[in-house]
mmCIF file of C-alpha atoms and ligand atoms in Angstrom:
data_model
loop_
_atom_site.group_PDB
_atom_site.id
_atom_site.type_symbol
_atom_site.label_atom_id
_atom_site.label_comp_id
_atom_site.label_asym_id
_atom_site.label_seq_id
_atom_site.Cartn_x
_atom_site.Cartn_y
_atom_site.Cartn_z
ATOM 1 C CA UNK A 518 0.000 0.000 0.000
ATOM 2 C CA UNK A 519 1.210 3.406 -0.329
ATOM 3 C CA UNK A 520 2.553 5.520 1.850
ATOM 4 C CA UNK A 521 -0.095 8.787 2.889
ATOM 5 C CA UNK A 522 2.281 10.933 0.878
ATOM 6 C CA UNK A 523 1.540 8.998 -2.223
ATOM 7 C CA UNK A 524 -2.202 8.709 -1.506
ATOM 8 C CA UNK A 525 -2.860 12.052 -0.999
ATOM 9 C CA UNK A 526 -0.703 13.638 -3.921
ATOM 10 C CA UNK A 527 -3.009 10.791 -6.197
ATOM 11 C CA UNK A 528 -6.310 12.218 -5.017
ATOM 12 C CA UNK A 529 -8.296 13.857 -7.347
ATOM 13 C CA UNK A 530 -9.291 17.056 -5.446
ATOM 14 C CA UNK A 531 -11.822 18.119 -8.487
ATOM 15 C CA UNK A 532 -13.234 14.437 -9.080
ATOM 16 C CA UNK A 533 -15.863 12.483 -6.234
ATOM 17 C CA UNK A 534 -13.909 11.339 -3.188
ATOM 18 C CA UNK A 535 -14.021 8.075 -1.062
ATOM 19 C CA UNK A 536 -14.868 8.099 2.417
ATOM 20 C CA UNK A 537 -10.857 7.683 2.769
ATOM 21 C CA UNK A 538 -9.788 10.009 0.821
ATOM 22 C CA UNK A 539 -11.766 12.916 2.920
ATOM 23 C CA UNK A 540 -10.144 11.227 5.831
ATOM 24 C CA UNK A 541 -7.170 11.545 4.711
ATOM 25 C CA UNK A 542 -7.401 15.384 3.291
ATOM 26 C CA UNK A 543 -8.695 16.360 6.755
ATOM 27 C CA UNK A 544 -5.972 15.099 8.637
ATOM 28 C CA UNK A 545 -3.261 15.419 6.284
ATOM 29 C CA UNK A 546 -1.559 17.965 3.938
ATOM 30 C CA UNK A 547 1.381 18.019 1.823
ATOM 31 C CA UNK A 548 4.007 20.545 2.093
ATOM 32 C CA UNK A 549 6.168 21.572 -1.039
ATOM 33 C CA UNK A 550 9.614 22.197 0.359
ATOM 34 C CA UNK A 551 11.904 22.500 -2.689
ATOM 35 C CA UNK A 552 11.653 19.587 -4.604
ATOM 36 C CA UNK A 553 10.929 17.238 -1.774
ATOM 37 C CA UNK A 554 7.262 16.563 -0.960
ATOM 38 C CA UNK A 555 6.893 16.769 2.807
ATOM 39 C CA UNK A 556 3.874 15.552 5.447
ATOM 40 C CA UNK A 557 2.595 17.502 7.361
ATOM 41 C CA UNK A 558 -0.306 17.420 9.820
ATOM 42 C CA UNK A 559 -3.484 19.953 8.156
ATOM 43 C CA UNK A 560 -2.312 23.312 9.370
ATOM 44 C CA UNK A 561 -3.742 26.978 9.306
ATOM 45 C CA UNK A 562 -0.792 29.157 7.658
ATOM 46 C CA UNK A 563 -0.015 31.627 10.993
ATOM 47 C CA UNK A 564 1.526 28.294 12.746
ATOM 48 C CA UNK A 565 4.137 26.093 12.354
ATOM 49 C CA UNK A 566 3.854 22.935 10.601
ATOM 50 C CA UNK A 567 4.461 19.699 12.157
ATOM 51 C CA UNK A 568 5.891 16.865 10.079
ATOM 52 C CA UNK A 569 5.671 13.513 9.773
ATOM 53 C CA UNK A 570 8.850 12.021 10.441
ATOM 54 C CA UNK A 571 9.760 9.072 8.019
ATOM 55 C CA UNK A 572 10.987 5.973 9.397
ATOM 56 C CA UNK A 573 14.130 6.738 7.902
ATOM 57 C CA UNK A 574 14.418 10.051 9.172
ATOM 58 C CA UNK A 575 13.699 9.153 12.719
ATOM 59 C CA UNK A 576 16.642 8.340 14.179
ATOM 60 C CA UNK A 577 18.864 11.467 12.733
ATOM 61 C CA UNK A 578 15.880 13.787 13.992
ATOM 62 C CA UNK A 579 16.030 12.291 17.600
ATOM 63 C CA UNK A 580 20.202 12.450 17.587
ATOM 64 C CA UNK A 581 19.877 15.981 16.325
ATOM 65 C CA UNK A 582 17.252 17.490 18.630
ATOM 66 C CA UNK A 583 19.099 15.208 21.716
ATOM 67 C CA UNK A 584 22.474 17.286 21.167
ATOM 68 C CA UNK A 585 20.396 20.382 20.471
ATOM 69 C CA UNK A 586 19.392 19.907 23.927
ATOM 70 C CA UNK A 587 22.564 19.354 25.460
ATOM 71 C CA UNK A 588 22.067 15.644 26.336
ATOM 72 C CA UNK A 589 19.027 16.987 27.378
ATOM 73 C CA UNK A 590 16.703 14.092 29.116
ATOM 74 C CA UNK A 591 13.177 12.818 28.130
ATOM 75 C CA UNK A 592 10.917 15.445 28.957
ATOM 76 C CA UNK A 593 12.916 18.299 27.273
ATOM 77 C CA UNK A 594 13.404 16.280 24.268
ATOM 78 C CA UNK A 595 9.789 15.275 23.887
ATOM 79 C CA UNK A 596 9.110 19.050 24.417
ATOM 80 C CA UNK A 597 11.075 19.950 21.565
ATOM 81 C CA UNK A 598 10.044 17.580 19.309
ATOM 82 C CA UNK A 599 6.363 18.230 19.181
ATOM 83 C CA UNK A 600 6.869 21.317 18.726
ATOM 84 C CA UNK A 601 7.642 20.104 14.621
ATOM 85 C CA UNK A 602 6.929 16.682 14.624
ATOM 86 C CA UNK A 603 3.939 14.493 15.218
ATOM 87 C CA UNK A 604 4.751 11.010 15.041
ATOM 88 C CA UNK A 605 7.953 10.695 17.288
ATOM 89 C CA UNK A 606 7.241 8.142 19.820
ATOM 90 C CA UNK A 607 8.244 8.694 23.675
ATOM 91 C CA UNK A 608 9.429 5.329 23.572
ATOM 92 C CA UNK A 609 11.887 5.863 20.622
ATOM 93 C CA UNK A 610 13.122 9.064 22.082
ATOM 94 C CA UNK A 611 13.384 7.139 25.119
ATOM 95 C CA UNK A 612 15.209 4.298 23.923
ATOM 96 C CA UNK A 613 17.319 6.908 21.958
ATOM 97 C CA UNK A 614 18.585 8.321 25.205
ATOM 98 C CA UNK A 615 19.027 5.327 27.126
ATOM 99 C CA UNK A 616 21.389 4.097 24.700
ATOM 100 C CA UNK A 617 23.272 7.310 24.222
ATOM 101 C CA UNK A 618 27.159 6.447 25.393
ATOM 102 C CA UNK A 619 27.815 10.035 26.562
ATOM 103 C CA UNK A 620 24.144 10.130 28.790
ATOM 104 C CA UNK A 621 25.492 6.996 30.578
ATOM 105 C CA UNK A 622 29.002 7.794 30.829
ATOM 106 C CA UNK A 623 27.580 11.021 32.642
ATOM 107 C CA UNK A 624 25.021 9.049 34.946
ATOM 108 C CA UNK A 625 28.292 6.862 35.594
ATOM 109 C CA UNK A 626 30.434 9.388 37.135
ATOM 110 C CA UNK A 627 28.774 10.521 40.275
ATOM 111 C CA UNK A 628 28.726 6.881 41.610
ATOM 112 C CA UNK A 629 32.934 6.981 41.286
ATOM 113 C CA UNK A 630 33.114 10.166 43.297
ATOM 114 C CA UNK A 631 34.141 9.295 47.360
ATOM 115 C CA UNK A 632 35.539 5.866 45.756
ATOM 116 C CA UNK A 633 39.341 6.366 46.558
ATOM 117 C CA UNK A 634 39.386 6.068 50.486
ATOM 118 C CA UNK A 635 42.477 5.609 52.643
ATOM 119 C CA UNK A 636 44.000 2.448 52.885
ATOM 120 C CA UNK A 637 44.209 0.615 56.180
ATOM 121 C CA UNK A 638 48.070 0.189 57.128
ATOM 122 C CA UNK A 639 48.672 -3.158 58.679
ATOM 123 C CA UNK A 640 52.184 -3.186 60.461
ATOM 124 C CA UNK A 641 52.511 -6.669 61.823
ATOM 125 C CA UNK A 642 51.379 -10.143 60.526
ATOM 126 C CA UNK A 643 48.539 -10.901 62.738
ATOM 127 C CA UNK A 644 47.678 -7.929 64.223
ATOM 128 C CA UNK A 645 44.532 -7.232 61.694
ATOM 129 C CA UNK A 646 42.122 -9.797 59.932
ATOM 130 C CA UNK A 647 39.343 -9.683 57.687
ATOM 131 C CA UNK A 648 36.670 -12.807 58.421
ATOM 132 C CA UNK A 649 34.031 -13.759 55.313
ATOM 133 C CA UNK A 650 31.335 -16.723 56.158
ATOM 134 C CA UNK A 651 30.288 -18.968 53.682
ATOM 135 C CA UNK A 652 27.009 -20.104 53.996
ATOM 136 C CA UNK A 653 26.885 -24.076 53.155
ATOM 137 C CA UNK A 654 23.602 -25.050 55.020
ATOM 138 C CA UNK A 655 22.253 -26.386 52.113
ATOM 139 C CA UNK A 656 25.313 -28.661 51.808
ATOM 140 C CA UNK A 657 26.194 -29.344 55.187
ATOM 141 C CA UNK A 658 28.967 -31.950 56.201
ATOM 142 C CA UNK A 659 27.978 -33.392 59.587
ATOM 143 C CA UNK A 660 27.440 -30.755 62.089
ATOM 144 C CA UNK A 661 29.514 -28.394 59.964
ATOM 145 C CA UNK A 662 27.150 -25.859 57.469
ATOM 146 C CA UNK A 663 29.481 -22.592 58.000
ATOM 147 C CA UNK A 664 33.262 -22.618 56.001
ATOM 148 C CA UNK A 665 34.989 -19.426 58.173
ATOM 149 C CA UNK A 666 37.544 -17.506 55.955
ATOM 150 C CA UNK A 667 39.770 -15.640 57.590
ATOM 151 C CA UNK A 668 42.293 -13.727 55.955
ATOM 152 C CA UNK A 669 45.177 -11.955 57.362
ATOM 153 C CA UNK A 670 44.863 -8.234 56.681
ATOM 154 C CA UNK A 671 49.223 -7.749 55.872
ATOM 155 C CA UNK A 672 49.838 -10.873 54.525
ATOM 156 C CA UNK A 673 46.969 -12.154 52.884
ATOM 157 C CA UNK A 674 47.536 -15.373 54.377
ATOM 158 C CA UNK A 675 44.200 -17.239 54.743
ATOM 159 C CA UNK A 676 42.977 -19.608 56.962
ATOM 160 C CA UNK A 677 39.619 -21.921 56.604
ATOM 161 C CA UNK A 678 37.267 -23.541 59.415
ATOM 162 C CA UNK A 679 34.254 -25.476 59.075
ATOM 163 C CA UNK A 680 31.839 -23.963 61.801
ATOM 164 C CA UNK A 681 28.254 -25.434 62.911
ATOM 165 C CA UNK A 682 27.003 -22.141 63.594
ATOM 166 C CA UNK A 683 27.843 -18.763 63.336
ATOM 167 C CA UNK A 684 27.331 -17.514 66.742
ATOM 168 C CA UNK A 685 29.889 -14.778 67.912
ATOM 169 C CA UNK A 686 31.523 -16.756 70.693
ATOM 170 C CA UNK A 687 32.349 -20.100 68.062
ATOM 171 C CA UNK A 688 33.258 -17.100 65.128
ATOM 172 C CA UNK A 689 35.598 -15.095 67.624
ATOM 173 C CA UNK A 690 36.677 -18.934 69.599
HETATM 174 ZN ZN1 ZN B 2080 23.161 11.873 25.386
#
């Protein structure tokens, strides 16, 4: 089937119309814009017109309008773009901006801030530990459904311990 563009340029505006082809002349007109044959929604002159985006056009209108707007997020971009087009879909402008590598690398760099703390000096072996529990209740050995890792904080040397529980007084014992 053809496109509206097509359809509406073939009416006969002298001849009888369908039922169609009224639809389509109220809600549609064609704008001449050079030699390219542009649609636009039915318009009174004193405004703007507002397009029809073609699928092909989509995309570059979305990337255009989102740099426009200074990475600018959903709301300002669906802002700007009815103001000339009327078939741009908040989900495609959406999925535009999620997908944008300079949006995320910007909603990445707050979460690195604060990362670079001060390390913890250990002077002598022994002296510091860090202790992890592995929880193996649903493979217990025995009496045994806790592995205790304990690591030495200078050295890194580690130590394991099955434990049957992991109450403070076996942890610490
Ligand atoms: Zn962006």
């Amino acid at each position: 089937m053809a496109n509206p563009t097509e359809q509406l340029t073939a009416i006969d505006k002298s001849g009888k119309k369908t039922p169609h082809e009224y639809y389509l002349l109220k809600k549609y007109e064609i704008l001449k814009c050079g030699d390219v044959l542009k649609l636009i929604r039915r318009w009174t002159a004193n405004e703007d017109p507002i397009y029809f985006a073609t699928l092909e056009d989509t995309f570059d209108i979305i990337k255009r309008v989102h740099i426009a707007t200074g990475h600018g997020g959903r709301d300002k971009m669906v802002k700007e773009l009815s103001k000339k087009y009327a078939n741009i879909t908040h989900d495609a402008i959406y999925i535009y901006k999620s997908l944008c590598i300079e949006c995320q690398r910007k909603r990445k760099r707050p979460t690195t801030k604060g990362i670079v703390v001060r390390p913890i000096l250990t002077r002598n072996f022994g002296s510091r530990s860090q202790v992890d529990l592995v929880d193996m209740q649903a493979m217990k050995q025995g009496n045994y459904k806790w592995i205790m890792v304990y690591q030495d904080h200078l050295t890194k040397f580690c130590v394991l311990r099955p434990l049957t529980s992991k109450r403070t007084a076996e942890v610490a014992y």
